[in-house]
Tab-separated table of C-alpha atoms and ligand atoms in Angstrom:
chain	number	residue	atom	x	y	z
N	1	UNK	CA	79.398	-63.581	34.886
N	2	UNK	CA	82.479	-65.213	36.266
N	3	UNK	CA	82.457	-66.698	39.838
N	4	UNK	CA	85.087	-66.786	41.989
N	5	UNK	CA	85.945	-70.624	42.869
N	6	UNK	CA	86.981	-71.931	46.233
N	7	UNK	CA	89.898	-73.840	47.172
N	8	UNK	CA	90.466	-77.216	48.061
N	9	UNK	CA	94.086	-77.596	48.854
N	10	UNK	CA	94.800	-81.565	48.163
N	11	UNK	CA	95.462	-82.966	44.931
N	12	UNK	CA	98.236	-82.878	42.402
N	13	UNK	CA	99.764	-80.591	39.871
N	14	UNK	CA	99.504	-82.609	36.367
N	15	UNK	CA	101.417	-81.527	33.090
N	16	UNK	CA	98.587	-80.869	30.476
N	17	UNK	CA	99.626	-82.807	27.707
N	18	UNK	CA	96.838	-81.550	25.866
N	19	UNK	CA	96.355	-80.512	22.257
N	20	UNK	CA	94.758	-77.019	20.749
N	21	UNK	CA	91.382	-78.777	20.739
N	22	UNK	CA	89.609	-77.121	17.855
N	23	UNK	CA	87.045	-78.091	15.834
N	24	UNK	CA	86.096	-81.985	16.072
N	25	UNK	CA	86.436	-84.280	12.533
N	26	UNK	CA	83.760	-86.502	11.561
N	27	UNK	CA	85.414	-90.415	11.614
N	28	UNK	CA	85.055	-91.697	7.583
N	29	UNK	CA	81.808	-94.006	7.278
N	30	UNK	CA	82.713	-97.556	8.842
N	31	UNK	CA	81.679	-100.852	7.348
N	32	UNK	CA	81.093	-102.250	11.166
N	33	UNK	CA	80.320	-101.311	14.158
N	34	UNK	CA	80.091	-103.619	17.638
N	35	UNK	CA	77.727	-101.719	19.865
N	36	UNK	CA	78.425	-102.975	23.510
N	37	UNK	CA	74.989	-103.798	26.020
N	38	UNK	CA	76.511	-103.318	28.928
N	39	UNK	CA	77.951	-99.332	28.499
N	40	UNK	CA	76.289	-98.076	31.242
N	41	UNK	CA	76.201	-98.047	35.009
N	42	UNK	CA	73.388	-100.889	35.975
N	43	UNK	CA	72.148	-103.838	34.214
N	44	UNK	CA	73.141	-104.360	30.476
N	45	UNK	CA	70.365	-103.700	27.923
N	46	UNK	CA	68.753	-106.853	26.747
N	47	UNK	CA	68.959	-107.089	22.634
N	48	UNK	CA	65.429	-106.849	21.215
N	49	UNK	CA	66.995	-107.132	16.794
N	50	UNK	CA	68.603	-110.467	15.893
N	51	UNK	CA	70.619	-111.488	13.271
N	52	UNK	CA	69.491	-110.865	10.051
N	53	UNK	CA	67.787	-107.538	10.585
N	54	UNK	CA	67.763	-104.284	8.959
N	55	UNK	CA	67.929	-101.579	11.377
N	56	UNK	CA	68.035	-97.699	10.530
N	57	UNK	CA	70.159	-95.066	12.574
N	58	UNK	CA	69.040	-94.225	15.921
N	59	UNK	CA	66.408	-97.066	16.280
N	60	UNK	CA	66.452	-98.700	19.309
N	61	UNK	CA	68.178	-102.475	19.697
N	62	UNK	CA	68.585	-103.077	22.753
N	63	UNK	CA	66.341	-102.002	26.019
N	64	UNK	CA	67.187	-100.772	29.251
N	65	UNK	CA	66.816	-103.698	32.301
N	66	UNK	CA	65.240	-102.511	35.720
N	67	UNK	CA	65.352	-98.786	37.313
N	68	UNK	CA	69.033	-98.210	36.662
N	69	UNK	CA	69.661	-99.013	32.629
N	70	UNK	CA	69.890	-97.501	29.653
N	71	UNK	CA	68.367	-98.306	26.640
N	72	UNK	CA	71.389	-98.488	23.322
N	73	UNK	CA	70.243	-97.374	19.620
N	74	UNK	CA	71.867	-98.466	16.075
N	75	UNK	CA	74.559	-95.808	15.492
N	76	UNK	CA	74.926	-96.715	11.932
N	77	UNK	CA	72.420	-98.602	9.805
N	78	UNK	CA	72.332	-101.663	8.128
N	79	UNK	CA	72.072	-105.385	9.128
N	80	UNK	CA	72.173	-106.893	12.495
N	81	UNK	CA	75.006	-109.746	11.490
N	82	UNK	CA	74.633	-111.332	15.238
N	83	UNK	CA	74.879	-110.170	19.044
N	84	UNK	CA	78.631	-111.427	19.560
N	85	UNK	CA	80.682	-112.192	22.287
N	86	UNK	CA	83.887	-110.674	21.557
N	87	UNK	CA	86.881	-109.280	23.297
N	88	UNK	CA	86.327	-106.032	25.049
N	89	UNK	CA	89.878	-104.513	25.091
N	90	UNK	CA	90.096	-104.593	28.609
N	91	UNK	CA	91.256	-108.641	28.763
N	92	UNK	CA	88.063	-109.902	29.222
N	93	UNK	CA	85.012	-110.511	26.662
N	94	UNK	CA	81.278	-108.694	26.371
N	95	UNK	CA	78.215	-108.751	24.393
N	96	UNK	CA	78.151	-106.653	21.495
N	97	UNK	CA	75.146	-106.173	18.913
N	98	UNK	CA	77.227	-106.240	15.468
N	99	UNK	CA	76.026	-104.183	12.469
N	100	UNK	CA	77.322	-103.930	8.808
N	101	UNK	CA	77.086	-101.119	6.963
N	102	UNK	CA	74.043	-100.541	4.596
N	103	UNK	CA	74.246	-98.851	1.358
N	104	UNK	CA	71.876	-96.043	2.459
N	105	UNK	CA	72.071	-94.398	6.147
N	106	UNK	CA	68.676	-93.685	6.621
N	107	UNK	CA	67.778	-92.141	10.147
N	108	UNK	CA	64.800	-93.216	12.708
N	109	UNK	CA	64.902	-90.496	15.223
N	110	UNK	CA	61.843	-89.366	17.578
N	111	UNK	CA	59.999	-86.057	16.281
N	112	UNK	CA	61.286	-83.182	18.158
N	113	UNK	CA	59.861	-82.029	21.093
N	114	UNK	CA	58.678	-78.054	21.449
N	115	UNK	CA	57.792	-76.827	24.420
N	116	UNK	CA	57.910	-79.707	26.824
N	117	UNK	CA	57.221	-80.379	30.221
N	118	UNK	CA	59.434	-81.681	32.886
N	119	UNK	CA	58.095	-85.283	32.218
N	120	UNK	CA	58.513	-85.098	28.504
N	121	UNK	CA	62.016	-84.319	29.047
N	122	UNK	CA	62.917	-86.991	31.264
N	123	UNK	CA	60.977	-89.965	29.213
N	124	UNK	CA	62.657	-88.585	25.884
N	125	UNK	CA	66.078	-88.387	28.045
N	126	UNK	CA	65.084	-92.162	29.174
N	127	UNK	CA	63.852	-92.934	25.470
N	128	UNK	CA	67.400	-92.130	24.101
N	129	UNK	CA	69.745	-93.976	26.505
N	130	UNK	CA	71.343	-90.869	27.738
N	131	UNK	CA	74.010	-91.569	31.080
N	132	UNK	CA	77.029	-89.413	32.137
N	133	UNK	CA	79.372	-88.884	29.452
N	134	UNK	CA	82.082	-87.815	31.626
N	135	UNK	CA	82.747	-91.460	32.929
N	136	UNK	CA	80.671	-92.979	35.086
N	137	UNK	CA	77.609	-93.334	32.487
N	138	UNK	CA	74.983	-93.054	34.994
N	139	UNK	CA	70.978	-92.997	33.438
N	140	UNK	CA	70.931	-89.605	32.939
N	141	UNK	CA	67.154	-89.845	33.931
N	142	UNK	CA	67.225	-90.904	37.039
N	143	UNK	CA	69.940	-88.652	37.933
N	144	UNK	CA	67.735	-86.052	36.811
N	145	UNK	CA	65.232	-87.336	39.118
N	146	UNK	CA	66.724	-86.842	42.850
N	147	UNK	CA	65.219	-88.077	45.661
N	148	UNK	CA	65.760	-84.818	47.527
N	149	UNK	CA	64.945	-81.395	46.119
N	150	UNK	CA	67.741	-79.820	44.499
N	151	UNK	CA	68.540	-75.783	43.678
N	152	UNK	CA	71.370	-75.847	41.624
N	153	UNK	CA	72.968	-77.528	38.661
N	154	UNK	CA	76.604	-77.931	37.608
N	155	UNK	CA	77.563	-78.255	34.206
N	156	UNK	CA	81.096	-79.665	34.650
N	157	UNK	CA	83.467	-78.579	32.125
N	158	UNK	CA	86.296	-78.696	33.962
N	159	UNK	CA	88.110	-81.863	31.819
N	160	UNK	CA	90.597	-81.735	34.506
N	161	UNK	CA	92.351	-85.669	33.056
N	162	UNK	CA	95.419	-84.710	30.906
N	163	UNK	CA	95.858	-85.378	27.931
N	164	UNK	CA	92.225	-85.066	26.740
N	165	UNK	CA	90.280	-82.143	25.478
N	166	UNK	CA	86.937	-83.370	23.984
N	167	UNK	CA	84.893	-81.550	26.244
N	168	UNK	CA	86.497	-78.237	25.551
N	169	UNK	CA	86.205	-79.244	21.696
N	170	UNK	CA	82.389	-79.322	22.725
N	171	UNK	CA	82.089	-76.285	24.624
N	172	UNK	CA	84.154	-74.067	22.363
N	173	UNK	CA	81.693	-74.908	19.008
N	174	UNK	CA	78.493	-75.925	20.194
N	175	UNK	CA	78.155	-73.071	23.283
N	176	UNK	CA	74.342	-72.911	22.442
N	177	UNK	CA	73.453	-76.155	21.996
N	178	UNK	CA	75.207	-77.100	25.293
N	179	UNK	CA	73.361	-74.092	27.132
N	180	UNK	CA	70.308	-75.494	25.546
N	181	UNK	CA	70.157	-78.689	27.126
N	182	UNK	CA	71.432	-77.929	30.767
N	183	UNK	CA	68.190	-75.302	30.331
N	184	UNK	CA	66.435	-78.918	29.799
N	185	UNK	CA	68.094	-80.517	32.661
N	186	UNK	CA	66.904	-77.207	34.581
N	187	UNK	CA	63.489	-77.525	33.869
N	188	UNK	CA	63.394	-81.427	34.657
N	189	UNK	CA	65.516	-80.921	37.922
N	190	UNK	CA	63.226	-77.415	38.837
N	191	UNK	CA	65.969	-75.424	39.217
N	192	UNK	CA	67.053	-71.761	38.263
N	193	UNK	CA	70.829	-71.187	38.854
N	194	UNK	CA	73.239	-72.818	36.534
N	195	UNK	CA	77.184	-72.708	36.940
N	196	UNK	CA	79.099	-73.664	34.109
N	197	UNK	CA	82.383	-75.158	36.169
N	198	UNK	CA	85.979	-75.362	33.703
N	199	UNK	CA	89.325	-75.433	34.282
N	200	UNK	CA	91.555	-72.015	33.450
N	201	UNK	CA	93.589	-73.875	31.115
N	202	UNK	CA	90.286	-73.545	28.593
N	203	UNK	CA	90.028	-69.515	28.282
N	204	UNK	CA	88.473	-69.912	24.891
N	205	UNK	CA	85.247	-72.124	26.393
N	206	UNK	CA	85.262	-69.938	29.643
N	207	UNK	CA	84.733	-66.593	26.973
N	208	UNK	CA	82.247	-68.283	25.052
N	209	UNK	CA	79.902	-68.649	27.909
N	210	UNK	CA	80.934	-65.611	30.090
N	211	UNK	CA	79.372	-63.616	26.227
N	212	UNK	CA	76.528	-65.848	26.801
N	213	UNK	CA	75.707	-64.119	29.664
N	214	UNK	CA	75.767	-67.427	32.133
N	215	UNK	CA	77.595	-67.953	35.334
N	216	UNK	CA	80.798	-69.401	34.616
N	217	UNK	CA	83.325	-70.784	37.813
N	218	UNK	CA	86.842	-70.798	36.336
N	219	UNK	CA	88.727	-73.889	37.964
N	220	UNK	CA	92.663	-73.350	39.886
N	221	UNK	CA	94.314	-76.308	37.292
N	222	UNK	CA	94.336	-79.332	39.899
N	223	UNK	CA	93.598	-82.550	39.940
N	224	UNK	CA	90.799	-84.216	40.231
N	225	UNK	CA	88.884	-80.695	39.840
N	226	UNK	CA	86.345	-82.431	37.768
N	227	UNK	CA	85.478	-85.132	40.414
N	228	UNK	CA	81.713	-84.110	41.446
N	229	UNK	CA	82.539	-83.618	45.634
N	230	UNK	CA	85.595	-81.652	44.727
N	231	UNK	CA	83.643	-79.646	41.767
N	232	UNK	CA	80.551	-78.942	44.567
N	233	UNK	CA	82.744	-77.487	47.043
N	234	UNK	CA	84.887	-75.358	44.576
N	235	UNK	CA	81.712	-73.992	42.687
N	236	UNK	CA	79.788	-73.347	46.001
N	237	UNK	CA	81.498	-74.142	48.973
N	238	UNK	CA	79.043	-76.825	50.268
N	239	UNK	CA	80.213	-80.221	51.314
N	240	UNK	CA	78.128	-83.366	50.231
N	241	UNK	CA	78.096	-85.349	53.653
N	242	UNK	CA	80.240	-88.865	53.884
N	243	UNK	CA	78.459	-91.720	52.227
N	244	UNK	CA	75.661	-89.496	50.765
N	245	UNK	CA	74.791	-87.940	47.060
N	246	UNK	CA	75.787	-84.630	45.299
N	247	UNK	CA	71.908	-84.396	45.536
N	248	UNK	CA	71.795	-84.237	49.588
N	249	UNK	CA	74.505	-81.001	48.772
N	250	UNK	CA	71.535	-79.638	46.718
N	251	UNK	CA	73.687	-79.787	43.672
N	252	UNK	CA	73.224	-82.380	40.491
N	253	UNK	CA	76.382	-82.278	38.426
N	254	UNK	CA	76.007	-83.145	34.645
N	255	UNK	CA	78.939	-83.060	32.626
N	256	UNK	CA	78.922	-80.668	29.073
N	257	UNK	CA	78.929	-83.948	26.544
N	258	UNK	CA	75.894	-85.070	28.431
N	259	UNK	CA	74.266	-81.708	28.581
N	260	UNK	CA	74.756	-81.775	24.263
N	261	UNK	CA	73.171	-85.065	24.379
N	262	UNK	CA	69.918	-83.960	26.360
N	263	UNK	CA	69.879	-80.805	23.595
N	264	UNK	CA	69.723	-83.176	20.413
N	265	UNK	CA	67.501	-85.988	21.633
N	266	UNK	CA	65.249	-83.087	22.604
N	267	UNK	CA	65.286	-80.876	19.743
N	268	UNK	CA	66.292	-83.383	17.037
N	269	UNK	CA	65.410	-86.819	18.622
N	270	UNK	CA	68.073	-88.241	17.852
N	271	UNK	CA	69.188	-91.117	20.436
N	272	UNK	CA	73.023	-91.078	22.219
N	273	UNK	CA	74.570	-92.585	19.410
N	274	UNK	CA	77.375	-91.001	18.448
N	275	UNK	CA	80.125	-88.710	20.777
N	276	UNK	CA	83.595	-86.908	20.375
N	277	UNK	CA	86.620	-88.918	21.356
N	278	UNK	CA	89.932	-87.567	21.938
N	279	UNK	CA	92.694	-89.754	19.952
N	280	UNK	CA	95.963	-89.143	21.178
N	281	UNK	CA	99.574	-89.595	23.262
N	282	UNK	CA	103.118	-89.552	21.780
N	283	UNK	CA	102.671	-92.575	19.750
N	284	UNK	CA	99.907	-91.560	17.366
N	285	UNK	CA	100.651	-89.808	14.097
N	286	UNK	CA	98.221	-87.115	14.563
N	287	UNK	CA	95.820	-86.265	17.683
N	288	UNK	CA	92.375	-85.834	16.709
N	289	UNK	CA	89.334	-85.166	18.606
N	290	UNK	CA	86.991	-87.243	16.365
N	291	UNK	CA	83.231	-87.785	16.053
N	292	UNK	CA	82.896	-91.595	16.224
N	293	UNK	CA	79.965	-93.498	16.262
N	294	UNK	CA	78.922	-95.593	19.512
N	295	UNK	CA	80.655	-99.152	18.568
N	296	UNK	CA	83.586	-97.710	16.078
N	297	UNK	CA	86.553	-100.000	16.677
N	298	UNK	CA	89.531	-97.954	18.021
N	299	UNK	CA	91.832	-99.349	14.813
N	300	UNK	CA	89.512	-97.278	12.774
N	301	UNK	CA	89.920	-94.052	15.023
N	302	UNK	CA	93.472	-95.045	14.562
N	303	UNK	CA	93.572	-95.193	11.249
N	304	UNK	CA	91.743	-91.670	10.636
N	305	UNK	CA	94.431	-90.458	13.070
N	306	UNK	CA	97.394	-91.548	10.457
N	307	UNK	CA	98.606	-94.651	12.665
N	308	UNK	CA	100.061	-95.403	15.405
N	309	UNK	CA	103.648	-95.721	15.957
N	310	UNK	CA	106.037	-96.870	19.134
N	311	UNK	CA	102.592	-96.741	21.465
N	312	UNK	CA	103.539	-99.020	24.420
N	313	UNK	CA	100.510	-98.617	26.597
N	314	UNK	CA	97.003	-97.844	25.238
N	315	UNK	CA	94.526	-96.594	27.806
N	316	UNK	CA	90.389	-95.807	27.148
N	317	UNK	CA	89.959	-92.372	28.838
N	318	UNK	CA	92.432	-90.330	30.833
N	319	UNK	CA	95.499	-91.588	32.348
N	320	UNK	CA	94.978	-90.902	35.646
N	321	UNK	CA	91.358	-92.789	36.027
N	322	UNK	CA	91.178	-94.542	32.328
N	323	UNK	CA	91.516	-98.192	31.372
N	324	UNK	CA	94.538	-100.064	30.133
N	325	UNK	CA	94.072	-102.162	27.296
N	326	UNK	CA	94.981	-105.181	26.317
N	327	UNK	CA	95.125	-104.344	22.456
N	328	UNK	CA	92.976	-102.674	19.678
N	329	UNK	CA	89.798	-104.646	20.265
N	330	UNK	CA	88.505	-101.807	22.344
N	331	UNK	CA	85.163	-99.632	20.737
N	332	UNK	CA	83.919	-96.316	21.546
N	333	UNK	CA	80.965	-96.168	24.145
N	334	UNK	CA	78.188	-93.619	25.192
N	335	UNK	CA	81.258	-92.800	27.770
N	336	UNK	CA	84.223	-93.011	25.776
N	337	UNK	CA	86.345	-89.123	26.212
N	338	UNK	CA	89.407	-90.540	24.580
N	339	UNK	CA	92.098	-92.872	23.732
N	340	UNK	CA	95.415	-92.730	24.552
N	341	UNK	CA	98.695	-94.159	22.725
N	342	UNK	CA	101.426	-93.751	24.764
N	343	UNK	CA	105.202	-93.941	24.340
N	344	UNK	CA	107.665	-95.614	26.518
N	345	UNK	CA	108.941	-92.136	27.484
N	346	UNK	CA	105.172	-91.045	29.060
N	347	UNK	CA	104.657	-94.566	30.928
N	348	UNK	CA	106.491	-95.830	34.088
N	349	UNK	CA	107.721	-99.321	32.886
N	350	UNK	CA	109.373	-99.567	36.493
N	351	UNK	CA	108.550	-102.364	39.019
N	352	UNK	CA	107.160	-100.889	42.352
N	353	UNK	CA	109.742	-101.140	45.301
N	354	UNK	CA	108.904	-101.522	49.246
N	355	UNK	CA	106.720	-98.403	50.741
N	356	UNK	CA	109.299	-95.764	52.379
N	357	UNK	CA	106.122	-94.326	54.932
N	358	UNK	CA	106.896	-91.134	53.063
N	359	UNK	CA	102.918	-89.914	53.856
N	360	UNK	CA	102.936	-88.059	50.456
N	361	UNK	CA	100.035	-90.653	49.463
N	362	UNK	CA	97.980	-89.254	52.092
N	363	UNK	CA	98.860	-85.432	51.730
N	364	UNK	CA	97.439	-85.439	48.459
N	365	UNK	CA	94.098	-87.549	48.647
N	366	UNK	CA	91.142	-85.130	48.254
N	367	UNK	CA	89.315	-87.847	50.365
N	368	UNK	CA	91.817	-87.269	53.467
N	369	UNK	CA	92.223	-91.036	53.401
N	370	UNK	CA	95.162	-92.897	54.079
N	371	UNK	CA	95.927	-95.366	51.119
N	372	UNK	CA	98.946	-96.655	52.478
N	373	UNK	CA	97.036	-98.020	55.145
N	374	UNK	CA	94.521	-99.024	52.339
N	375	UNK	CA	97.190	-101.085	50.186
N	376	UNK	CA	98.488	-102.642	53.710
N	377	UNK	CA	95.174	-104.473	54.477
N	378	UNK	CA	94.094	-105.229	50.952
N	379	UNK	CA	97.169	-106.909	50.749
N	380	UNK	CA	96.406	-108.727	53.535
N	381	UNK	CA	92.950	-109.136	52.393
N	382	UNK	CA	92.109	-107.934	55.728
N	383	UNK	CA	88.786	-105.786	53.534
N	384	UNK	CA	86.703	-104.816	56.686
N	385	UNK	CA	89.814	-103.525	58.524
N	386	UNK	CA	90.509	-101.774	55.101
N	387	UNK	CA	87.026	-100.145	55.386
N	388	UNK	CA	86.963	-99.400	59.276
N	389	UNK	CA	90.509	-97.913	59.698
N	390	UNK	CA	91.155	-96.228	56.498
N	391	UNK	CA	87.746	-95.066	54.733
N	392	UNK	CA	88.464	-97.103	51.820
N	393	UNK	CA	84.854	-96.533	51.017
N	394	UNK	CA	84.878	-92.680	50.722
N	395	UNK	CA	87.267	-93.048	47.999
N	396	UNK	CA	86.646	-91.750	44.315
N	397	UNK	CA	89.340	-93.772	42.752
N	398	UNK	CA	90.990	-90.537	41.582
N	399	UNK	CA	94.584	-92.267	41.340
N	400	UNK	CA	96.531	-89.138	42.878
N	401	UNK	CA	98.116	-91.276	46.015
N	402	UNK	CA	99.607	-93.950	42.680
N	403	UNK	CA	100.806	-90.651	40.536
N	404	UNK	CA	102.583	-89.249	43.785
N	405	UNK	CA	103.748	-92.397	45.035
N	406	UNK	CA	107.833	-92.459	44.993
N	407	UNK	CA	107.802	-96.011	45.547
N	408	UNK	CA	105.318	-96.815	42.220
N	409	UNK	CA	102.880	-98.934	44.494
N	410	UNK	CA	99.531	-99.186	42.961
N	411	UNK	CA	97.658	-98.231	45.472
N	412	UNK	CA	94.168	-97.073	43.630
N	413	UNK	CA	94.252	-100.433	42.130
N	414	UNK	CA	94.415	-101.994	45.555
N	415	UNK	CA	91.962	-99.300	46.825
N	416	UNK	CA	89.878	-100.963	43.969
N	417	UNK	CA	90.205	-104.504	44.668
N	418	UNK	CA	89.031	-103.443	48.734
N	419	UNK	CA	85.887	-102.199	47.262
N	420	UNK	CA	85.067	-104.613	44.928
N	421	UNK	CA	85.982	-107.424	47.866
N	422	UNK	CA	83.766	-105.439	50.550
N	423	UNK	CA	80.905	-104.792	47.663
N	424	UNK	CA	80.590	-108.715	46.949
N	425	UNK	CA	80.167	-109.407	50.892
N	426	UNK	CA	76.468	-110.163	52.077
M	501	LIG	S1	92.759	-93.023	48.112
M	501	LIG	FE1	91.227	-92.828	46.507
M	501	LIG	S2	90.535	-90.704	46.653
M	501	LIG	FE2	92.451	-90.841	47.784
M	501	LIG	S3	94.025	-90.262	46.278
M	501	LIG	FE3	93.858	-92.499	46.229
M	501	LIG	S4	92.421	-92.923	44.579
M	501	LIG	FE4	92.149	-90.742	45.123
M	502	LIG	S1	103.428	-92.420	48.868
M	502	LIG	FE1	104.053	-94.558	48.490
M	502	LIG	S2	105.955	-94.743	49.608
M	502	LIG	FE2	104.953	-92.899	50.409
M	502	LIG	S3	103.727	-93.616	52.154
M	502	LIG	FE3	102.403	-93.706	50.389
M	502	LIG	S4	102.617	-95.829	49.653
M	502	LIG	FE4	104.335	-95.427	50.990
């Protein structure tokens, strides 16, 4: 059935950018893969192969450290050949557990589960490092695990970033399987109503599960739909209170990829080891949505993508909330939705100039905040009086007030720094 969404009337208009997404293409075999331990959010996985090892596909090498973690699995196998520090794309350097290619890929995944119970699901969730795939690769088993009770789960579709379109690559061919494991994520969160939340601007995955016979909400194209407050309120038009979870809404939010990912380490065991990546932007020979491995080097995905060409900015993920990086050192992760290579004429190359008080950074801000105000005391470093007089902590780090800004400033990044400066205080 479809459901009428509500409004929310902040944000920004973005152009698409987006490709027919179609059916995704397996990436060629690799010879290497660098599979990073800290892909998560929480403490990095500690390595428990060393060098020298054989290791078959979907066995675990590395486990999860405290509550939050994840454990990471071999997504190809072969020999451990070390765990490296090497650069991570992003200008600084990471651990990585490095594997060549064996001659044979033989697979080590759990037995399948039939039938199981709400604790089943959540160890074999735990037991295959599953987080959120939509970004923020949060342990998808202690999400699942709320500390209030919940009544409702969203399966956010709504891929609302331009430029990428792995999700609705998902949703359009594997409808079932994705159906199948938010029924999982049911069962472990005891809940019975489901809304499958996407964007208009994907009328072929809206149709496949309105003939499934689920509740779809079909999402007003706005940015950042997708962003969980902003996705609660549209879907059901409750508010999750300042400073508190989705959860104290009485809504869990699970994105589609993730919802896949709970389907085949149920039904197939196999671990989060692999995931589709959008490869694409202007300077690319041909965009691809691509099923990479976890720890395929972006040059490859390149590569199967014909080569790049007059890219001037690469980003990981989306451009509004994705990474810039620093060249092609970059690998895919559990939370990896794309790549972007982008040409001089889709960047702005231009130097920001002095604020004009224009209040356009405020009028779009889903959070209501005021990130001129924001940029002002960062700059200052004046963090507390960033946090007391304009919210800084409320915000999702959507980027809208730096997209809308006339004057260029980079006000998420400052909005950023304020939160990473308040975050380190005592
Ligand atoms: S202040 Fe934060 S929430 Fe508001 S528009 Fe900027 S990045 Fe988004
Ligand atoms: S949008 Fe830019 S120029 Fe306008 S008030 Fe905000 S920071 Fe200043």
């Amino acid at each position: 059935m479809i459901i009428r969404p509500k409004a929310f009337f902040r944000g920004v208009r973005l152009a698409g950018h987006k490709f027919p997404a179609g059916a995704a293409e397996r990436l060629p075999a690799l010879p290497e893969v660098f599979i990073p331990l800290a892909q998560h959010a929480g403490a990095p996985a500690l390595p428990v192969v060393e060098a020298g090892q054989s290791v078959r596909r979907g066995e675990r090498i590395a486990a999860a450290q405290g509550a939050v973690s994840a454990d990471v699995h071999a997504s190809i196998a072969g020999t451990v050949t070390g765990i490296v520090t090497r650069p991570d794309g992003r200008g600084n350097t990471a651990q990585f557990i490095a594997i060549a290619a064996g001659e044979t890929q033989e697979d080590a995944f759990l037995p399948p589960l039939s039938d199981p119970s709400k604790e089943e699901i959540l160890q074999r969730i735990a037991a295959c490092g599953i987080v959120g795939m939509g970004g923020a690769g949060f342990p998808s088993h202690v999400k699942l695990a709320p500390p209030v009770p919940v009544d409702t789960l969203i399966l956010n579709g709504a891929e609302c970033e331009p430029y990428l379109t792995c999700d609705d690559a998902l949703m359009q061919k594997k409808t079932r399987e994705v159906l199948r494991g938010a029924r999982y994520m049911m069962q472990a969160l005891g809940v019975e109503k489901l809304l499958i939340a996407i964007e208009r601007n994907k009328p072929e995955a809206i149709a496949a599960f309105d003939a499934a016979g689920y509740d779809v909400v079909p999402l007003k194209k706005q940015y950042p739909m997708g962003a969980e407050k902003q996705l609660i309120y549209c879907c059901t038009g409750r508010k999750v209170p300042l400073g508190k979870l989705p959860a104290h809404a009485g809504v869990i939010v699970q994105n589609v990829a993730t919802a896949f990912a709970v389907y085949e380490a149920v039904e197939l065991g196999k671990p989060l080891i692999e995931r589709i990546v959008t490869v694409t932007g202007g300077g690319i020979a041909q965009p691809k949505n691509l099923v990479c491995p976890v720890g395929a080097p972006l040059s490859a995905l390149a590569a199967a993508c014909g080569g790049e060409h007059d890219a001037v900015k690469l980003v990981a993920g989306g451009p509004m909330t994705g990474a810039a990086l620093t060249g092609t050192d970059a690998v895919v992760t559990k939370t990896t939705g794309g790549f972007l290579f982008l040409t001089a004429r889709e960047t702005d190359t231009e130097d920001p100039t002095p604020c004009i008080n224009c209040g356009k950074c405020a009028d779009v801000c889903p959070m209501k905040l005021m990130p001129m105000q924001t940029a002002f005391y960062t700059n200052a470093k004046e963090y507390e009086n960033a946090a007391k007089y304009s919210g800084v902590l409320a915000c999702i780090e959507c980027g809208a007030c730096s997209y809308i800004c006339p004057a260029r400033r980079p006000l998420a990044q400052s909005i950023k720094t304020a939160k990473a400066e308040l975050r380190r205080k005592p």
